[in-house]
C-alpha positions as semicolon CSV with decimal commas, in nm:
position;residue;x (nm);y (nm);z (nm)
1;R;-1,972;-0,308;-0,901
2;L;-2,049;-0,003;-0,743
3;I;-1,685;0,115;-0,765
4;P;-1,570;0,240;-1,097
5;K;-1,296;0,048;-1,259
6;P;-0,919;0,228;-1,235
7;D;-0,802;0,383;-1,554
8;M;-0,445;0,304;-1,445
9;F;-0,240;0,132;-1,196
10;L;0,112;0,278;-1,063
11;V;0,292;-0,006;-0,873
12;V;0,595;0,129;-0,726
13;D;0,880;-0,125;-0,755
14;V;1,129;-0,100;-0,447
15;K;1,418;-0,371;-0,418
16;P;1,346;-0,611;-0,110
17;E;1,681;-0,464;0,066
18;A;1,554;-0,120;0,007
19;A;1,197;-0,203;0,135
20;R;1,336;-0,372;0,433
21;S;1,546;-0,099;0,551
22;R;1,233;0,134;0,521
23;K;1,036;-0,136;0,711
24;A;1,211;-0,358;0,932
25;E;0,911;-0,531;1,082
26;T;0,895;-0,720;0,744
27;S;1,104;-1,032;0,691
28;V;1,339;-1,067;0,419
29;E;1,160;-1,337;0,269
30;E;0,808;-1,148;0,290
31;S;0,995;-0,845;0,144
32;S;1,090;-1,084;-0,137
33;R;0,766;-1,249;-0,192
34;Q;0,597;-0,891;-0,225
35;Y;0,860;-0,772;-0,475
36;S;0,833;-1,066;-0,684
37;S;0,414;-1,065;-0,638
38;Y;0,393;-0,693;-0,715
39;R;0,596;-0,705;-1,036
40;L;0,387;-1,007;-1,146
41;L;0,094;-0,825;-1,100
42;C;0,195;-0,514;-1,321
43;A;0,267;-0,755;-1,601
44;E;-0,096;-0,888;-1,604
45;L;-0,289;-0,576;-1,541
46;P;-0,421;-0,381;-1,809
47;D;-0,274;-0,035;-1,774
48;A;-0,037;-0,090;-1,485
49;H;0,273;0,070;-1,508
50;L;0,606;-0,009;-1,272
51;V;0,750;0,281;-1,145
52;D;1,109;0,265;-0,988
53;G;1,079;0,377;-0,622
54;N;1,476;0,299;-0,569
55;Q;1,522;0,655;-0,678
56;I;1,483;1,002;-0,496
57;Q;1,129;1,081;-0,412
58;E;1,062;1,376;-0,620
59;K;1,177;1,143;-0,874
60;V;0,940;0,869;-0,818
61;V;0,672;1,161;-0,787
62;A;0,769;1,329;-1,128
63;H;0,768;0,967;-1,300
64;C;0,393;0,913;-1,162
65;E;0,287;1,253;-1,234
66;E;0,447;1,218;-1,591
67;L;0,239;0,872;-1,661
68;V;-0,101;1,020;-1,527
69;V;-0,069;1,332;-1,765
70;K;0,004;1,108;-2,071
71;A;-0,273;0,873;-1,993
72;M;-0,534;1,176;-1,923
73;A;-0,384;1,340;-2,271
74;A;-0,460;0,978;-2,414
75;R;-0,829;0,980;-2,315
76;L;-0,870;1,303;-2,404
77;R;-0,749;1,244;-2,771
78;R;-0,993;0,964;-2,766
79;R;-1,294;1,148;-2,674
80;T;-1,271;1,430;-2,895
81;A;-1,179;1,213;-3,199
82;R;-1,509;1,082;-3,138
83;V;-1,700;1,391;-3,144
84;S;-1,795;1,518;-3,488
85;Y;-1,833;1,901;-3,545
């Protein structure tokens, strides 16, 4: 209760084969389980965004930045709409 609720969640989606090539200590079965679980989690969480992690790092970061900037702009619009001058 002391920790604020996040405004958004970014779930970086990486195919099990790619995840396994990056982190070999995880079994094929575990990589597949995690892949499915994170996709389900993203579908259930409000304000969750699935980001394609199979791209080059710069594109993944750019997509995350774009999502955060859009969310901040939307929050600013909501806040300023409530203010009457």
